[in-house]
Coordinates of N, CA and C in Angstrom, one line a residue:
M183 N 110.6 138.3 119.4 CA 110.7 139.2 119.5 C 110.8 140.3 118.5
F184 N 110.0 141.0 118.2 CA 109.9 142.2 117.2 C 111.0 143.4 118.0
R185 N 111.2 144.4 117.0 CA 111.8 145.8 117.7 C 109.9 146.3 118.2
D186 N 110.2 147.4 119.2 CA 109.6 148.2 120.0 C 108.9 149.2 118.9
D187 N 109.2 149.4 117.9 CA 108.3 150.3 117.2 C 108.1 149.9 115.7
A188 N 108.6 148.2 115.9 CA 107.8 147.7 114.7 C 106.0 147.6 114.3
L189 N 105.7 147.3 115.4 CA 103.7 148.1 114.8 C 103.4 148.9 114.7
D190 N 104.2 149.9 115.5 CA 103.9 151.6 115.2 C 104.3 151.9 114.0
T191 N 105.8 151.3 113.8 CA 106.2 151.7 112.4 C 105.2 151.0 111.0
L192 N 104.8 150.0 110.7 CA 103.4 149.1 109.9 C 102.3 149.8 110.3
E193 N 102.2 150.4 111.0 CA 100.3 150.8 111.4 C 100.4 151.7 110.5
R194 N 101.6 152.9 110.8 CA 101.5 154.4 110.3 C 101.9 154.0 108.9
L195 N 102.4 152.9 108.2 CA 103.0 152.7 106.7 C 101.9 152.3 105.5
R196 N 101.2 151.2 106.8 CA 100.1 151.0 106.0 C 98.4 152.0 106.1
R197 N 98.5 153.1 107.2 CA 97.9 154.2 106.9 C 97.9 155.3 105.4
D198 N 99.8 155.3 105.2 CA 99.9 155.9 104.3 C 99.3 155.1 103.2
G199 N 98.9 154.5 103.1 CA 98.7 153.3 102.1 C 99.5 152.2 100.9
L200 N 101.2 152.5 101.8 CA 102.1 151.4 101.0 C 101.9 150.3 101.6
R201 N 101.9 149.2 100.2 CA 101.9 148.0 100.6 C 103.3 147.3 101.6
I202 N 103.0 146.5 102.2 CA 105.0 145.8 103.0 C 104.8 144.6 102.4
G203 N 105.8 143.5 102.2 CA 106.7 142.8 102.2 C 107.7 142.6 103.1
V204 N 107.3 140.9 103.6 CA 109.0 140.5 104.1 C 109.2 139.2 103.7
L205 N 110.5 139.4 103.4 CA 111.5 138.3 103.2 C 112.8 137.7 104.0
S206 N 112.3 136.9 104.8 CA 113.1 136.0 105.2 C 113.4 134.3 105.0
D207 N 114.9 135.0 105.7 CA 115.8 133.6 105.7 C 115.4 132.9 107.2
C208 N 114.5 131.7 107.1 CA 114.0 131.9 108.3 C 113.8 130.1 108.5
T209 N 113.7 129.3 109.3 CA 113.1 128.1 109.3 C 111.6 127.8 109.5
I210 N 111.3 126.8 109.5 CA 109.9 126.3 109.6 C 109.0 126.7 110.7
E211 N 109.6 126.9 111.3 CA 108.8 127.7 113.0 C 108.8 128.6 113.2
L212 N 109.5 129.6 112.1 CA 108.4 131.1 112.0 C 107.3 130.8 110.5
A213 N 107.5 130.3 109.8 CA 106.3 130.1 108.4 C 105.5 129.3 109.4
E214 N 105.2 128.7 110.1 CA 104.0 128.6 111.3 C 103.3 129.0 112.0
T215 N 104.5 129.6 113.0 CA 103.9 130.7 113.4 C 103.1 131.9 113.1
W216 N 104.1 132.4 111.6 CA 103.6 133.7 111.1 C 102.5 134.0 111.4
P217 N 101.0 133.4 111.1 CA 99.7 133.8 111.3 C 98.9 134.3 112.3
T218 N 99.8 133.6 113.2 CA 99.8 134.0 114.8 C 100.0 135.5 115.3
L219 N 100.6 136.2 114.3 CA 101.8 137.4 114.8 C 101.1 138.5 115.2
P220 N 101.6 139.4 115.9 CA 100.3 140.5 116.3 C 100.9 141.5 114.7
L221 N 101.6 141.0 113.9 CA 102.3 142.1 113.0 C 101.8 141.3 111.5
A222 N 101.8 140.1 111.3 CA 101.1 139.4 110.7 C 100.1 140.2 109.8
H223 N 99.1 141.1 110.0 CA 97.7 141.3 109.3 C 98.2 143.0 109.3
L224 N 99.2 143.3 109.2 CA 99.7 144.0 108.9 C 100.3 144.5 107.3
V225 N 100.8 142.9 106.8 CA 102.1 142.7 106.1 C 101.1 142.0 105.0
D226 N 101.4 142.5 103.5 CA 100.1 141.8 102.4 C 101.6 141.3 101.5
T227 N 102.3 140.7 102.0 CA 103.0 139.0 101.6 C 104.2 139.0 102.4
V228 N 105.0 137.6 102.3 CA 106.1 136.6 102.9 C 106.5 135.8 101.8
V229 N 107.5 136.2 102.2 CA 108.5 134.9 101.4 C 109.4 134.5 102.0
M230 N 109.2 133.3 102.7 CA 110.0 132.2 103.7 C 111.6 131.7 103.1
S231 N 112.3 131.4 103.1 CA 113.4 130.8 101.8 C 113.2 129.4 102.8
C232 N 112.6 128.9 103.4 CA 111.9 127.7 104.2 C 111.6 127.0 103.0
Q233 N 110.4 127.9 102.8 CA 109.4 127.6 101.8 C 109.6 127.7 100.1
E234 N 110.9 128.7 100.2 CA 110.7 128.5 98.2 C 112.0 127.5 98.3
G235 N 112.9 126.9 99.4 CA 114.0 126.3 99.2 C 115.1 127.4 98.3
R236 N 115.5 128.1 98.6 CA 116.8 129.1 98.8 C 116.9 130.2 99.2
R237 N 117.9 130.7 100.4 CA 117.9 132.0 100.4 C 118.2 133.3 99.9
K238 N 118.8 134.5 100.6 CA 118.7 135.7 100.1 C 120.7 135.0 100.3
P239 N 121.4 136.2 99.1 CA 120.6 137.0 98.1 C 120.1 136.0 97.0
D240 N 119.2 135.6 96.9 CA 119.2 135.1 95.4 C 118.5 136.0 95.0
P241 N 117.9 136.5 94.1 CA 117.7 137.2 93.1 C 116.5 137.2 92.5
E242 N 116.0 136.1 92.8 CA 114.4 135.9 92.4 C 113.5 135.8 94.1
L243 N 114.0 135.6 94.6 CA 113.2 135.7 96.2 C 112.9 137.5 96.1
F244 N 113.8 138.5 95.9 CA 113.9 139.6 95.6 C 112.8 140.4 94.5
R245 N 112.6 139.6 93.5 CA 111.6 139.6 92.5 C 110.2 139.4 92.8
Q246 N 110.5 138.1 93.8 CA 109.4 137.7 94.0 C 108.5 138.4 95.2
V247 N 108.8 138.8 95.8 CA 108.1 140.3 96.9 C 107.9 141.2 95.4
A248 N 108.5 141.7 94.7 CA 108.6 142.5 94.8 C 106.7 142.5 94.0
R249 N 106.4 141.4 93.1 CA 105.5 140.8 92.0 C 104.7 140.3 93.0
Q250 N 104.9 140.1 94.2 CA 103.5 140.1 95.4 C 102.8 141.1 94.7
L251 N 103.9 142.3 95.3 CA 103.1 143.7 96.3 C 102.6 144.5 94.8
D252 N 102.9 143.5 93.2 CA 102.7 144.1 92.5 C 103.1 145.9 92.1
T253 N 104.5 145.8 92.1 CA 105.7 146.8 92.2 C 106.6 146.7 91.9
P254 N 106.6 147.3 90.6 CA 108.1 147.1 90.3 C 109.1 147.7 91.4
T255 N 110.5 146.7 91.3 CA 111.7 146.8 92.4 C 111.7 147.7 92.3
S256 N 112.1 149.0 91.6 CA 112.8 150.2 92.1 C 111.9 150.9 92.5
E257 N 110.8 150.3 93.0 CA 110.1 151.5 93.4 C 109.8 150.4 94.9
C258 N 110.5 149.9 95.1 CA 110.9 149.1 96.3 C 112.1 149.4 97.6
L259 N 110.9 149.8 98.6 CA 112.4 150.6 99.1 C 112.6 149.2 100.2
Y260 N 113.7 148.1 100.3 CA 113.9 147.0 101.3 C 115.0 147.7 101.9
V261 N 114.9 147.3 103.4 CA 115.2 147.5 105.3 C 115.8 146.2 105.4
G262 N 117.3 146.4 105.8 CA 117.6 144.7 106.4 C 118.7 144.9 107.0
D263 N 119.2 144.0 108.1 CA 120.7 144.3 108.7 C 121.5 143.8 108.4
G264 N 121.3 143.7 106.9 CA 122.6 143.2 106.1 C 123.1 141.5 105.8
G265 N 122.0 141.3 106.8 CA 122.1 139.9 107.3 C 122.4 138.7 105.6
G266 N 122.8 137.7 105.5 CA 122.8 137.1 103.5 C 123.2 137.6 102.8
D267 N 123.8 138.6 102.8 CA 123.9 140.0 102.0 C 123.0 140.2 101.2
E268 N 121.6 140.6 102.2 CA 120.4 140.9 101.9 C 120.3 142.3 101.1
L269 N 121.0 142.8 101.5 CA 121.1 144.9 101.4 C 121.7 144.7 99.5
S270 N 123.3 144.1 99.3 CA 123.2 144.1 98.2 C 122.9 143.6 97.1
G271 N 122.3 142.0 97.7 CA 121.4 141.5 96.9 C 119.9 142.0 96.0
A272 N 119.4 143.0 97.6 CA 117.8 144.1 96.8 C 118.6 145.2 95.8
T273 N 119.9 145.5 96.4 CA 119.9 146.7 94.8 C 121.0 145.9 93.8
A274 N 121.1 144.6 93.7 CA 121.0 144.4 92.4 C 119.7 144.1 91.7
Q275 N 118.8 143.8 92.5 CA 117.2 143.6 91.4 C 116.7 145.4 91.5
G276 N 117.4 146.3 91.9 CA 116.7 147.6 91.2 C 115.9 148.4 92.5
M277 N 116.2 147.3 93.7 CA 115.5 147.8 95.1 C 117.1 148.8 95.5
T278 N 115.6 150.2 96.1 CA 116.7 150.6 97.5 C 116.5 149.9 98.8
A279 N 118.2 149.9 98.4 CA 118.3 149.6 100.2 C 119.0 150.1 100.9
V280 N 118.0 150.3 102.4 CA 119.5 150.8 103.5 C 119.0 149.4 104.6
M281 N 120.4 150.2 105.7 CA 120.6 149.1 106.3 C 119.9 149.5 107.7
L282 N 119.5 148.6 108.5 CA 118.6 148.8 110.1 C 120.0 148.6 110.9
R283 N 120.9 150.4 111.0 CA 121.9 149.6 112.1 C 121.2 150.2 113.4
A284 N 120.3 149.9 114.6 CA 119.7 149.9 115.1 C 120.8 149.5 116.3
G285 N 120.5 149.8 117.7 CA 121.3 149.6 119.1 C 121.5 148.8 119.1
D286 N 121.3 147.6 118.7 CA 122.2 146.4 118.5 C 121.9 145.5 117.9
W287 N 122.5 146.5 116.5 CA 123.2 145.6 115.6 C 124.5 145.2 116.1
A288 N 125.5 145.9 116.9 CA 126.7 145.2 116.5 C 126.7 143.5 117.5
T289 N 125.9 143.4 118.3 CA 125.7 142.6 118.9 C 124.8 141.7 118.8
N290 N 124.2 141.9 117.7 CA 122.9 141.0 116.7 C 124.2 139.9 115.9
D291 N 124.1 138.8 116.0 CA 124.2 137.8 115.0 C 123.8 137.3 113.6
A292 N 124.6 137.7 112.7 CA 123.4 137.5 111.4 C 124.2 136.9 110.3
H293 N 124.1 136.0 110.0 CA 124.4 134.8 109.1 C 125.3 135.6 107.6
A294 N 126.2 136.0 107.8 CA 127.1 136.1 106.2 C 126.5 138.0 105.7
R295 N 127.0 138.7 106.9 CA 126.0 140.2 107.2 C 127.1 140.9 106.6
E296 N 126.4 141.8 105.8 CA 127.4 143.0 105.2 C 128.0 143.9 106.1
D297 N 129.1 144.1 106.7 CA 129.1 145.0 107.9 C 129.9 146.2 107.3
N298 N 130.3 146.5 106.3 CA 131.3 147.4 105.8 C 129.7 148.2 104.6
W299 N 129.0 147.5 104.6 CA 127.3 148.1 103.2 C 128.1 149.5 103.6
P300 N 128.3 150.0 102.3 CA 128.3 151.9 102.0 C 126.7 152.3 102.0
G301 N 126.2 152.4 101.8 CA 125.0 152.7 101.0 C 124.5 153.2 102.8
P302 N 122.8 153.4 102.4 CA 122.5 154.5 103.8 C 121.7 153.8 104.6
C303 N 121.6 153.5 106.3 CA 121.0 153.1 107.6 C 120.5 154.0 108.2
F304 N 119.6 153.3 108.9 CA 119.0 154.3 110.0 C 119.2 153.7 111.0
P305 N 118.7 154.7 112.0 CA 119.1 154.1 113.5 C 117.6 153.0 114.2
T306 N 117.1 153.4 113.5 CA 115.4 152.8 114.2 C 114.8 152.4 113.0
L307 N 113.7 151.7 113.4 CA 112.5 151.0 112.0 C 111.7 152.3 111.8
S308 N 111.5 153.2 112.9 CA 110.5 153.9 112.4 C 111.0 155.4 111.7
H309 N 112.2 154.9 111.0 CA 113.0 155.9 110.7 C 112.2 155.8 108.4
V310 N 112.1 154.9 108.7 CA 111.6 154.3 107.7 C 110.0 155.0 107.4
V311 N 109.1 155.6 108.2 CA 108.1 155.9 107.8 C 108.6 157.2 106.8
S312 N 109.4 158.4 107.6 CA 109.4 159.6 106.8 C 109.9 159.1 105.8
A313 N 111.2 157.8 105.5 CA 111.9 158.2 104.1 C 111.0 157.6 103.2
A314 N 109.6 157.0 103.4 CA 108.8 156.4 102.7 C 108.2 157.5 101.9
R315 N 108.0 158.1 103.4 CA 107.0 160.0 102.6 C 108.0 160.8 101.3
D316 N 109.2 161.0 102.7 CA 110.0 161.9 100.9 C 111.8 161.1 100.7
P317 N 111.2 160.4 100.0 CA 112.8 159.7 100.1 C 113.8 160.6 99.9
S318 N 114.1 161.5 99.1 CA 115.3 162.4 100.0 C 116.1 162.4 100.7
L319 N 115.6 161.8 102.0 CA 115.6 161.7 103.5 C 117.0 160.5 103.2
I320 N 116.9 159.2 102.1 CA 117.4 158.1 102.3 C 119.0 158.4 101.3
T321 N 119.7 158.7 102.4 CA 121.2 159.1 101.9 C 122.4 158.6 102.8
A322 N 122.6 157.4 101.9 CA 124.3 157.0 102.8 C 124.7 158.0 103.3

């Protein structure tokens, strides 16, 4: 199940000419169904732990996404719920990391989540569009 604003957010980012990558700690079921998902055509690259044989926060995963997007890590905005120490992992690779701390965050169980993330947080996925347009909006 996707967030209500996921498709709209991705479509708006694409219209703005931005490249989009997904990095997921997942099982093979997601890898197998990915091409059939309604948002798959909006994503330029997908890196899945089940196919790479490693999990977040492995530095190579973050670098791989950036390479496949042909974008320096320093120009990547990484948004996640903090599971798998992903925000610290992205930051360590030079990405700007933002926690998606939506309304269901407290009840959403994530492995090794960075509950005390000191960095910036967005209350909805749609906030990514504004932040991508104006990076000064990304504040802790």
